[in-house]
Short mmCIF file of C-alpha atoms in Angstrom, two decimals:
data_model
loop_
_atom_site.label_atom_id
_atom_site.label_comp_id
_atom_site.label_asym_id
_atom_site.label_seq_id
_atom_site.Cartn_x
_atom_site.Cartn_y
_atom_site.Cartn_z
CA MET R 1 15.52 46.20 -22.82
CA ASN R 2 15.30 42.84 -20.92
CA ARG R 3 13.89 40.07 -23.58
CA SER R 4 13.43 36.22 -23.43
CA ASP R 5 11.63 34.03 -25.04
CA VAL R 6 8.45 33.40 -22.69
CA LEU R 7 7.66 35.60 -20.12
CA ILE R 8 5.70 33.83 -17.21
CA ILE R 9 3.47 35.94 -14.88
CA GLY R 10 2.75 33.86 -11.73
CA ALA R 11 5.13 31.47 -9.89
CA GLY R 12 2.75 28.93 -8.28
CA PRO R 13 3.23 25.25 -9.32
CA THR R 14 1.96 25.96 -13.05
CA GLY R 15 3.86 28.73 -13.72
CA LEU R 16 7.28 26.65 -12.47
CA VAL R 17 6.41 23.63 -14.20
CA LEU R 18 6.13 25.66 -17.21
CA ALA R 19 9.59 27.50 -16.51
CA LEU R 20 11.06 24.31 -15.93
CA TRP R 21 10.16 22.64 -19.02
CA LEU R 22 10.79 25.39 -21.19
CA SER R 23 14.29 25.64 -19.50
CA LYS R 24 15.07 22.01 -20.11
CA LEU R 25 14.17 22.42 -23.74
CA GLY R 26 16.44 25.24 -24.06
CA VAL R 27 13.74 28.05 -23.97
CA ARG R 28 14.69 31.55 -22.38
CA VAL R 29 12.34 32.47 -19.61
CA ARG R 30 11.61 34.92 -17.50
CA ILE R 31 9.25 34.45 -14.53
CA ILE R 32 8.11 37.05 -12.13
CA ASP R 33 5.58 37.08 -9.25
CA LYS R 34 3.93 39.65 -7.32
CA THR R 35 4.31 38.34 -3.74
CA SER R 36 7.44 38.66 -1.59
CA ALA R 37 8.09 34.79 -0.96
CA PRO R 38 6.55 31.51 -1.99
CA GLY R 39 3.14 30.73 -0.35
CA THR R 40 3.36 28.71 3.29
CA THR R 41 -0.51 28.43 3.45
CA SER R 42 -1.31 26.33 0.45
CA ARG R 43 -4.26 24.41 -0.37
CA ALA R 44 -3.44 21.82 -3.07
CA LEU R 45 -2.31 18.42 -1.74
CA ALA R 46 -2.62 15.43 -3.87
CA VAL R 47 0.03 14.78 -6.69
CA GLN R 48 -1.80 12.33 -9.19
CA ALA R 49 -0.24 9.92 -11.04
CA ARG R 50 -0.55 11.34 -14.31
CA THR R 51 1.61 14.23 -13.10
CA LEU R 52 4.04 11.94 -11.25
CA GLU R 53 4.48 10.19 -14.93
CA LEU R 54 5.25 13.36 -16.73
CA TYR R 55 7.59 14.37 -13.69
CA ARG R 56 9.83 11.69 -14.58
CA GLN R 57 11.31 13.78 -17.53
CA LEU R 58 12.40 16.08 -15.25
CA ASP R 59 13.78 13.68 -12.66
CA LEU R 60 10.97 14.50 -10.16
CA ALA R 61 8.78 12.05 -9.69
CA ASP R 62 11.20 9.80 -7.15
CA THR R 63 11.63 13.25 -5.02
CA VAL R 64 8.12 13.79 -4.72
CA VAL R 65 7.09 10.16 -3.71
CA ARG R 66 10.00 9.84 -1.47
CA ASN R 67 9.23 13.18 0.60
CA GLY R 68 5.31 12.86 0.30
CA HIS R 69 2.65 10.85 1.98
CA ARG R 70 1.31 7.60 0.51
CA VAL R 71 -2.46 7.23 1.75
CA ALA R 72 -3.40 3.54 2.01
CA ALA R 73 -7.18 4.12 2.54
CA THR R 74 -10.23 6.78 2.67
CA ASN R 75 -12.23 6.18 5.68
CA PHE R 76 -16.08 7.52 5.76
CA TRP R 77 -17.61 8.29 9.37
CA VAL R 78 -21.08 8.98 10.48
CA ASN R 79 -22.29 9.61 13.96
CA GLY R 80 -18.67 9.88 15.08
CA LYS R 81 -17.57 6.55 13.75
CA PRO R 82 -16.01 4.97 10.94
CA VAL R 83 -18.67 3.15 8.70
CA ALA R 84 -16.54 2.28 5.64
CA GLN R 85 -13.17 2.37 4.07
CA LEU R 86 -12.05 2.50 0.55
CA PRO R 87 -8.54 0.92 0.26
CA LEU R 88 -6.38 3.04 -1.60
CA ASN R 89 -2.68 1.49 -1.55
CA ARG R 90 -1.59 0.17 -5.20
CA ILE R 91 -5.63 1.08 -6.30
CA GLY R 92 -4.04 1.75 -9.78
CA GLU R 93 -2.35 -1.70 -9.84
CA GLY R 94 -1.12 -2.50 -13.84
CA LEU R 95 -1.96 1.06 -14.71
CA THR R 96 0.83 3.00 -13.92
CA PRO R 97 4.04 2.91 -11.94
CA TYR R 98 2.42 5.35 -9.59
CA ALA R 99 -0.71 3.13 -8.49
CA PHE R 100 -1.26 5.21 -5.25
CA VAL R 101 -2.57 8.31 -3.93
CA GLU R 102 0.30 10.59 -2.94
CA ILE R 103 0.09 13.50 -0.79
CA PHE R 104 2.55 16.14 -0.98
CA PRO R 105 1.66 20.04 0.05
CA GLN R 106 1.84 22.85 -2.15
CA ASP R 107 4.32 24.53 -0.38
CA GLU R 108 7.02 22.04 -0.46
CA HIS R 109 6.14 21.37 -3.92
CA GLU R 110 6.84 25.19 -4.98
CA LYS R 111 9.96 24.78 -2.95
CA LEU R 112 11.44 21.87 -4.81
CA LEU R 113 10.39 23.45 -8.38
CA ILE R 114 11.77 26.58 -7.47
CA GLU R 115 15.30 24.79 -6.65
CA ARG R 116 15.11 22.71 -9.65
CA LEU R 117 14.33 25.94 -11.75
CA GLU R 118 17.44 27.49 -9.97
CA ASP R 119 19.58 24.59 -11.30
CA TYR R 120 18.87 25.88 -14.86
CA GLY R 121 19.99 29.47 -13.49
CA VAL R 122 16.64 30.95 -13.55
CA THR R 123 15.32 32.64 -10.31
CA VAL R 124 11.72 33.60 -9.53
CA GLU R 125 11.77 37.63 -9.54
CA ARG R 126 9.75 38.45 -6.54
CA ASN R 127 7.74 41.74 -6.06
CA ASN R 128 7.33 42.42 -9.46
CA THR R 129 3.90 43.27 -10.98
CA LEU R 130 2.47 43.17 -14.31
CA GLU R 131 0.78 46.56 -15.25
CA SER R 132 -0.02 45.97 -18.80
CA PHE R 133 1.28 44.27 -22.19
CA GLU R 134 0.45 44.82 -25.67
CA GLU R 135 1.20 42.38 -28.73
CA SER R 136 3.11 43.86 -31.67
CA GLY R 137 3.85 41.72 -34.74
CA ASP R 138 7.11 39.87 -33.68
CA GLY R 139 6.35 39.33 -29.79
CA ILE R 140 5.05 40.99 -26.35
CA THR R 141 5.89 44.31 -24.58
CA ALA R 142 5.28 44.22 -21.09
CA HIS R 143 5.04 46.88 -18.51
CA LEU R 144 6.39 45.74 -15.14
CA ARG R 145 6.36 47.53 -11.71
CA LEU R 146 9.73 46.58 -9.95
CA PRO R 147 10.20 45.95 -6.06
CA ASP R 148 11.56 49.64 -5.72
CA GLY R 149 8.42 51.09 -7.59
CA GLU R 150 10.15 51.82 -10.82
CA GLN R 151 8.67 50.59 -14.05
CA GLU R 152 10.49 48.28 -16.50
CA ILE R 153 9.74 47.52 -20.24
CA CYS R 154 10.53 43.95 -21.56
CA GLN R 155 10.09 42.34 -24.25
CA ALA R 156 9.37 38.51 -24.98
CA CYS R 157 8.23 36.45 -28.11
CA TYR R 158 5.16 34.99 -25.84
CA LEU R 159 3.29 35.60 -22.29
CA ALA R 160 1.96 33.13 -20.13
CA GLY R 161 -0.46 33.92 -17.51
CA CYS R 162 -0.35 31.78 -14.65
CA ASP R 163 -1.31 34.45 -12.02
CA GLY R 164 -4.58 32.75 -10.59
CA ALA R 165 -8.12 33.34 -10.58
CA ARG R 166 -7.48 36.97 -10.34
CA SER R 167 -5.47 36.89 -13.04
CA VAL R 168 -4.34 40.48 -14.63
CA VAL R 169 -3.37 38.32 -18.15
CA ARG R 170 -6.86 37.32 -18.11
CA LYS R 171 -8.33 40.97 -17.51
CA SER R 172 -6.12 42.32 -20.08
CA LEU R 173 -7.31 40.06 -22.49
CA ASP R 174 -10.95 40.49 -21.97
CA ALA R 175 -11.43 36.93 -21.56
CA GLY R 176 -14.70 35.79 -20.09
CA PHE R 177 -14.49 33.91 -16.90
CA PRO R 178 -18.34 32.48 -16.85
CA GLY R 179 -19.23 30.45 -13.94
CA GLY R 180 -20.30 30.97 -10.46
CA THR R 181 -19.51 30.65 -6.62
CA TYR R 182 -20.04 28.14 -4.10
CA GLN R 183 -22.09 29.42 -1.18
CA GLN R 184 -19.89 27.63 1.17
CA ILE R 185 -16.63 29.14 2.81
CA PHE R 186 -13.86 27.04 2.58
CA TYR R 187 -11.10 26.57 5.87
CA VAL R 188 -7.73 24.80 5.79
CA ALA R 189 -5.83 24.11 9.20
CA ASP R 190 -2.69 22.57 9.30
CA VAL R 191 -2.37 21.29 12.60
CA LEU R 192 -0.63 18.68 15.02
CA ALA R 193 -3.37 16.41 16.42
CA SER R 194 -3.99 12.96 17.78
CA GLY R 195 -6.80 10.28 17.56
CA PRO R 196 -7.85 7.47 15.32
CA ALA R 197 -8.26 10.16 12.27
CA LEU R 198 -4.33 10.69 12.58
CA ASN R 199 -3.58 7.14 11.48
CA GLY R 200 -1.85 8.33 8.14
CA GLU R 201 -5.07 7.70 6.10
CA LEU R 202 -7.76 10.10 4.78
CA HIS R 203 -10.92 10.44 6.62
CA LEU R 204 -14.08 12.02 5.40
CA ASP R 205 -17.58 13.04 7.51
CA LEU R 206 -20.76 12.17 5.75
CA ASP R 207 -22.92 13.83 8.80
CA GLU R 208 -23.81 17.16 7.52
CA ALA R 209 -23.63 19.06 4.31
CA ASP R 210 -20.99 20.93 5.66
CA PHE R 211 -17.93 19.38 4.39
CA LEU R 212 -15.19 18.23 6.41
CA ALA R 213 -11.77 16.28 5.85
CA VAL R 214 -8.79 15.03 7.84
CA PHE R 215 -5.80 14.68 5.11
CA PRO R 216 -2.70 13.22 6.23
CA LEU R 217 0.96 14.95 5.96
CA ALA R 218 4.32 13.26 5.92
CA GLY R 219 5.28 13.39 9.73
CA GLU R 220 3.78 12.07 12.69
CA SER R 221 0.87 13.39 14.03
CA ARG R 222 0.96 15.95 11.34
CA ALA R 223 -2.65 16.67 9.26
CA ARG R 224 -4.63 19.21 7.23
CA LEU R 225 -8.21 19.72 7.76
CA ILE R 226 -10.18 20.83 5.04
CA GLY R 227 -13.92 21.88 5.58
CA THR R 228 -16.69 24.45 4.80
CA VAL R 229 -19.15 26.46 6.75
CA ARG R 230 -22.41 27.68 5.18
CA ASP R 231 -24.39 29.12 8.26
CA GLU R 232 -24.27 32.44 9.89
CA ARG R 233 -20.52 31.98 10.16
CA ALA R 234 -19.95 32.61 6.67
CA ASP R 235 -21.16 36.02 6.74
CA ARG R 236 -18.24 36.83 8.84
CA ALA R 237 -15.58 34.77 6.83
CA GLU R 238 -13.06 37.62 7.14
CA THR R 239 -12.98 37.22 11.03
CA LEU R 240 -13.51 33.54 11.37
CA GLU R 241 -11.12 31.73 13.52
CA PHE R 242 -10.16 28.35 14.10
CA SER R 243 -11.97 27.91 17.17
CA ASP R 244 -15.13 28.62 15.23
CA VAL R 245 -14.87 25.59 13.36
CA SER R 246 -12.80 23.03 15.15
CA SER R 247 -15.77 21.51 17.35
CA ARG R 248 -17.11 19.62 14.17
CA ALA R 249 -13.28 17.92 13.80
CA ILE R 250 -13.41 17.20 17.39
CA GLU R 251 -16.94 15.70 17.76
CA HIS R 252 -17.44 14.03 14.52
CA LEU R 253 -13.99 12.68 13.68
CA LYS R 254 -12.44 12.49 17.16
CA VAL R 255 -9.69 14.81 16.53
CA HIS R 256 -8.07 16.41 19.50
CA ILE R 257 -6.16 19.18 18.24
CA GLU R 258 -2.42 20.09 20.06
CA ASP R 259 -1.44 22.89 17.66
CA VAL R 260 -2.59 24.87 14.80
CA HIS R 261 0.03 25.93 12.45
CA TRP R 262 -1.73 28.10 10.73
CA PHE R 263 -5.50 28.46 9.60
CA SER R 264 -7.03 30.36 6.49
CA THR R 265 -10.58 30.88 4.97
CA TYR R 266 -11.28 31.20 1.26
CA ARG R 267 -14.33 30.72 -1.41
CA VAL R 268 -13.99 28.61 -4.32
CA HIS R 269 -15.38 29.31 -7.75
CA HIS R 270 -16.19 26.91 -11.04
CA ARG R 271 -15.70 28.80 -13.85
CA VAL R 272 -13.55 28.52 -17.07
CA ALA R 273 -12.26 30.85 -19.32
CA GLU R 274 -13.70 31.61 -23.06
CA HIS R 275 -10.21 31.56 -24.55
CA PHE R 276 -6.97 29.93 -23.11
CA ARG R 277 -5.02 32.23 -25.78
CA GLN R 278 -5.38 35.13 -27.84
CA GLY R 279 -2.22 35.86 -30.06
CA ARG R 280 0.90 35.64 -28.22
CA ALA R 281 -0.78 35.32 -24.88
CA PHE R 282 -1.82 32.13 -22.97
CA LEU R 283 -4.05 31.41 -19.56
CA LEU R 284 -2.86 28.29 -17.37
CA GLY R 285 -3.89 26.98 -14.31
CA ASP R 286 -6.30 29.05 -12.16
CA ALA R 287 -6.09 31.81 -14.63
CA ALA R 288 -7.92 29.57 -17.04
CA HIS R 289 -10.25 27.39 -14.77
CA VAL R 290 -11.20 27.08 -11.10
CA HIS R 291 -13.38 24.56 -9.72
CA SER R 292 -13.85 22.62 -6.29
CA PRO R 293 -11.37 21.02 -4.60
CA ALA R 294 -13.07 17.47 -5.16
CA GLY R 295 -10.70 15.10 -6.33
CA GLY R 296 -7.62 17.01 -5.94
CA GLN R 297 -7.83 18.09 -9.88
CA GLY R 298 -6.93 21.89 -9.71
CA MET R 299 -3.07 21.78 -9.37
CA ASN R 300 -2.49 18.89 -11.14
CA THR R 301 -4.50 20.36 -14.14
CA GLY R 302 -2.58 23.66 -14.18
CA ILE R 303 0.68 21.33 -14.40
CA GLY R 304 -1.16 19.43 -17.28
CA ASP R 305 -1.81 22.81 -18.91
CA ALA R 306 2.40 23.82 -18.60
CA ILE R 307 3.19 20.68 -20.09
CA ASN R 308 1.13 20.56 -22.97
CA LEU R 309 2.17 24.29 -23.68
CA ALA R 310 5.69 24.06 -23.11
CA TRP R 311 6.77 21.21 -25.56
CA LYS R 312 4.85 23.40 -28.00
CA LEU R 313 6.00 26.68 -27.32
CA ALA R 314 9.77 24.99 -27.72
CA ALA R 315 8.86 23.72 -31.12
CA VAL R 316 8.20 26.88 -32.44
CA LEU R 317 10.80 29.07 -30.97
CA SER R 318 13.62 26.59 -32.11
CA GLY R 319 11.94 26.38 -35.78
CA GLY R 320 10.64 22.91 -35.15
CA ALA R 321 7.50 23.64 -35.94
CA GLU R 322 5.18 26.13 -37.69
CA THR R 323 3.05 28.65 -35.26
CA SER R 324 -0.26 26.93 -36.06
CA LEU R 325 1.20 23.94 -33.74
CA LEU R 326 0.23 26.27 -30.89
CA ASP R 327 -3.61 26.48 -31.79
CA SER R 328 -4.01 23.07 -30.47
CA TYR R 329 -3.22 24.51 -26.76
CA GLU R 330 -6.55 25.78 -26.29
CA THR R 331 -8.44 22.97 -28.33
CA GLU R 332 -6.90 20.19 -26.11
CA ARG R 333 -6.76 22.00 -22.82
CA ILE R 334 -10.41 24.02 -22.74
CA ALA R 335 -12.10 20.67 -23.57
CA PHE R 336 -10.77 18.76 -20.69
CA ALA R 337 -11.37 22.02 -18.02
CA ARG R 338 -14.85 22.31 -19.33
CA ARG R 339 -15.41 18.42 -18.68
CA LEU R 340 -13.38 18.88 -14.98
CA VAL R 341 -15.40 21.76 -13.99
CA SER R 342 -18.46 20.09 -14.65
CA THR R 343 -17.59 16.83 -12.87
CA THR R 344 -16.14 18.18 -9.79
CA ASP R 345 -19.02 20.69 -9.35
CA LYS R 346 -21.52 17.58 -9.45
CA VAL R 347 -19.35 15.61 -7.13
CA PHE R 348 -19.01 18.83 -4.76
CA SER R 349 -22.81 19.39 -5.06
CA PHE R 350 -23.69 15.66 -3.99
CA VAL R 351 -21.70 15.68 -1.00
CA THR R 352 -22.60 19.06 0.40
CA ALA R 353 -26.39 18.92 -0.78
CA GLU R 354 -28.85 19.82 2.12
CA GLY R 355 -32.26 17.80 2.95
CA ARG R 356 -33.37 14.67 4.21
CA LEU R 357 -33.04 12.75 0.97
CA ALA R 358 -29.53 13.95 1.03
CA ASP R 359 -28.81 13.19 4.54
CA LEU R 360 -30.00 9.66 3.81
CA LEU R 361 -27.79 9.28 0.83
CA ARG R 362 -24.97 10.19 2.56
CA MET R 363 -25.35 8.75 6.04
CA ARG R 364 -27.39 5.33 5.04
CA VAL R 365 -26.79 4.71 1.34
CA ALA R 366 -22.91 5.79 0.67
CA PRO R 367 -21.81 3.53 3.66
CA PHE R 368 -23.66 0.50 2.52
CA LEU R 369 -22.34 1.02 -1.13
CA ILE R 370 -18.73 2.11 -0.66
CA PRO R 371 -17.70 -1.52 0.76
CA LYS R 372 -19.63 -3.03 -2.13
CA MET R 373 -17.87 -1.14 -4.76
CA ALA R 374 -14.80 -1.28 -3.30
CA SER R 375 -14.88 -5.34 -3.50
CA PHE R 376 -14.94 -5.14 -7.19
CA GLU R 377 -11.57 -4.46 -9.04
CA ALA R 378 -13.47 -2.75 -12.19
CA SER R 379 -14.95 -0.22 -9.76
CA ARG R 380 -11.54 0.57 -8.05
CA GLU R 381 -10.16 0.89 -11.40
CA PHE R 382 -12.69 3.11 -12.71
CA LEU R 383 -12.29 5.23 -9.71
CA PHE R 384 -8.31 5.40 -10.06
CA ARG R 385 -8.48 6.14 -13.93
CA THR R 386 -10.75 8.79 -13.04
CA VAL R 387 -9.13 10.96 -10.42
CA SER R 388 -5.57 10.01 -11.56
CA GLN R 389 -6.12 11.72 -14.46
CA VAL R 390 -4.61 8.70 -16.68
CA THR R 391 -7.78 8.80 -18.85
CA LEU R 392 -7.20 12.20 -20.05
CA ASN R 393 -7.01 12.01 -23.70
CA TYR R 394 -7.05 14.16 -26.87
CA ARG R 395 -9.06 11.97 -29.25
CA GLY R 396 -10.49 13.65 -32.23
CA MET R 397 -8.59 16.48 -31.98
CA PRO R 398 -6.25 17.64 -34.68
CA LEU R 399 -3.03 16.33 -33.49
CA SER R 400 -4.34 12.86 -32.95
CA GLN R 401 -4.78 10.24 -35.68
CA GLY R 402 -5.51 6.84 -35.80
CA THR R 403 -5.98 3.35 -34.08
CA ALA R 404 -4.06 0.11 -33.35
CA GLY R 405 -4.42 -2.40 -30.53
CA HIS R 406 -7.08 -0.65 -28.08
CA VAL R 407 -5.08 2.26 -28.48
CA HIS R 408 -6.38 5.87 -30.43
CA GLY R 409 -4.43 8.49 -31.35
CA GLY R 410 -4.80 10.96 -28.38
CA ASP R 411 -4.35 8.25 -25.89
CA ARG R 412 -2.03 8.25 -23.17
CA LEU R 413 0.44 5.90 -24.12
CA PRO R 414 -0.54 2.58 -22.06
CA TRP R 415 1.99 1.78 -19.43
CA ALA R 416 3.13 -1.98 -19.93
CA HIS R 417 5.57 -3.54 -17.57
CA ASP R 418 6.71 -7.21 -16.89
CA GLY R 419 10.15 -8.70 -15.84
CA GLU R 420 11.52 -7.77 -18.91
CA GLY R 421 11.46 -4.01 -18.63
CA ASP R 422 9.24 -0.95 -18.63
CA ASN R 423 8.19 0.43 -21.89
CA TYR R 424 7.97 3.96 -20.01
CA GLU R 425 11.38 4.30 -19.62
CA PRO R 426 12.34 5.88 -23.07
CA LEU R 427 9.75 8.56 -22.55
CA ARG R 428 12.13 9.99 -19.85
CA GLN R 429 13.41 12.33 -22.96
CA PRO R 430 10.74 14.83 -23.49
CA CYS R 431 10.88 14.40 -27.60
CA TRP R 432 8.96 12.83 -30.58
CA GLN R 433 9.76 9.29 -30.74
CA VAL R 434 8.42 6.34 -32.06
CA HIS R 435 7.36 3.06 -30.52
CA VAL R 436 7.11 -0.49 -32.07
CA TYR R 437 5.70 -3.51 -30.10
CA GLY R 438 6.95 -6.58 -32.36
CA ASP R 439 8.64 -6.20 -35.52
CA THR R 440 9.08 -3.04 -37.90
CA SER R 441 10.03 -2.59 -41.73
CA ASP R 442 13.65 -1.64 -42.90
CA GLU R 443 11.84 1.43 -44.54
CA MET R 444 10.88 2.47 -40.76
CA ILE R 445 14.31 2.11 -39.38
CA ALA R 446 16.04 3.97 -42.00
CA TRP R 447 13.26 6.91 -42.21
CA CYS R 448 13.48 7.40 -38.40
CA HIS R 449 17.13 7.07 -38.48
CA GLU R 450 17.68 9.62 -41.28
CA HIS R 451 15.18 12.25 -39.69
CA HIS R 452 17.00 11.46 -36.37
CA LEU R 453 13.67 10.29 -34.79
CA PRO R 454 14.31 7.79 -31.83
CA LEU R 455 12.99 4.27 -32.83
CA HIS R 456 12.25 2.01 -29.98
CA VAL R 457 11.61 -1.72 -31.00
CA PHE R 458 10.01 -3.93 -27.97
CA ASP R 459 10.16 -7.79 -28.83
CA TRP R 460 6.65 -8.81 -28.52
CA ARG R 461 5.42 -9.84 -25.12
CA PRO R 462 1.96 -10.70 -23.11
CA ALA R 463 2.38 -7.68 -21.04
CA PHE R 464 1.56 -5.72 -24.45
CA GLU R 465 -1.12 -7.28 -25.22
CA ALA R 466 -2.86 -7.09 -21.80
CA ALA R 467 -2.09 -3.09 -21.90
CA GLY R 468 -4.05 -3.12 -25.15
CA LEU R 469 -0.82 -2.24 -27.75
CA GLY R 470 -1.19 -3.34 -31.10
CA ARG R 471 1.53 -5.79 -32.58
CA ASN R 472 3.69 -4.83 -35.52
CA GLY R 473 2.00 -1.65 -36.15
CA PHE R 474 3.61 1.76 -34.58
CA TYR R 475 2.98 4.59 -32.34
CA LEU R 476 4.23 7.89 -32.95
CA LEU R 477 4.73 9.51 -29.42
CA ARG R 478 4.22 13.66 -28.75
CA PRO R 479 7.00 14.99 -26.28
CA ASP R 480 4.23 15.04 -23.62
CA THR R 481 3.68 11.11 -23.98
CA TYR R 482 0.57 11.24 -25.64
CA VAL R 483 0.10 8.95 -28.76
CA ALA R 484 -0.05 11.36 -32.09
CA ILE R 485 -0.32 8.59 -34.46
CA ALA R 486 -1.55 5.27 -33.86
CA GLU R 487 -0.83 2.94 -36.93
CA ASN R 488 -1.64 -0.76 -37.58
CA SER R 489 1.14 -0.45 -40.69
CA ALA R 490 4.77 -0.14 -40.40
CA ASP R 491 5.20 2.58 -43.31
CA PRO R 492 7.04 5.85 -42.11
CA LYS R 493 5.27 7.67 -45.01
CA VAL R 494 2.28 7.94 -42.68
CA ILE R 495 4.52 9.88 -40.11
CA GLU R 496 6.11 11.98 -43.03
CA ARG R 497 2.46 13.21 -44.12
CA TYR R 498 1.85 13.78 -40.50
CA PHE R 499 4.64 15.84 -39.97
CA ARG R 500 4.09 17.87 -43.41
CA ASP R 501 0.39 18.41 -42.72
CA HIS R 502 1.03 19.82 -39.05
CA GLY R 503 4.06 21.80 -39.94
CA ILE R 504 6.29 19.90 -37.93
CA ARG R 505 10.26 19.19 -38.53
CA PRO R 506 11.44 16.40 -36.63
CA TYR R 507 15.24 17.34 -36.77
CA PHE R 508 14.51 19.98 -34.26
CA ASN R 509 13.48 17.23 -31.59
CA CYS R 510 15.20 16.18 -28.51
CA PRO R 511 17.08 18.68 -26.28
#
């Protein structure tokens, strides 16, 4: 019988990243997908800064940046003219190594992930369908339908449902999926075009309650149009063609279409599953949460789910942690998913609101306020922190402890960089590690050496103070680079108690 450590259902970005991280950490994975080939009409575009930071652990970040497109500005249009601009180039300066907005289409993204996964000897098994599964005391037994129609019974220690909004795994777990559906029909078109909106920047039309945006793609004159319709055309979404929606792009944003590579329509929901875990089965990505495309958060959030779960599964499977560590996956990720769905829903509802007041706010007030806000560094920084996911944190949750400087347990470790170095370099290794900024004790050095826990001591510099890091204390970092302990002392017994209380064995650490 085919047996793996983790059986992954669904080979979108979420499932592929989960498979990659687990493979890097030495876990045997099997990944199946019901489709015959990777998607070619994908919708997700933005790869946020936090995702790029974490991609350094798989040596993916530079490749994504090199093959993607960096967006210099967002332009807002009213009555066929650009009326406001928000500069994006280096909008997150000093906050992250990736202080910009990166466009890398999901289809190209998936191709890259598949190639990297094959380097580990793992291939996506296509035309394979999960029919059912059941849990026994020591694992999962899954029933698959193979491409030739035959059924296969396979076993795994754990099962990961990365199979999208219509998740078979979620339905099998009978997990509720409360929320709603937007009344608009969304459409996506990948086009070859010309005009002032094809200058490599992002363009948004504020004229009407129907949303319309032009996203730049790598390559000359390539763009992706994303829009909505809500009138009588929405009642015939299945037969909607590009000619039914193209006039708005031509009239409002002066886009001259030369060729349409592909066009599709879809409905968008805003929902969060009631549970992200039941026993040995987990829900990730769109199987766990779906929301509007506002802010380019969906794919990045699914990738965040995968990375959060991967190191925890690897620790448990290797004997490096008790199974109770897996309880923290739902606690940490469901809280963020609920906040995200609420936030993107409010943003999208404002952008697409109908009525005279809504039109006034979009067409008169917003063009006046946007340049004003863009002129303030604090406003630009707030926007970037929110969209880039660098403020995502697990404060107040079971694996988070203490405060040192301005950094709390559960925070993403602040990036500090100057001419003398970069405190993110050690984070390329996905393992528990300790950072000290300043001096530490002989006891800390000895304890970390004895327990094979990497210790990185940085000479104190102004860059660390500017980043909000505390001096002469320590930060225990999880394998996903979030702060587990922020502590002002140099006492290794704090780490020893933490590992003991959470059932974690530091001897089982770096891959």
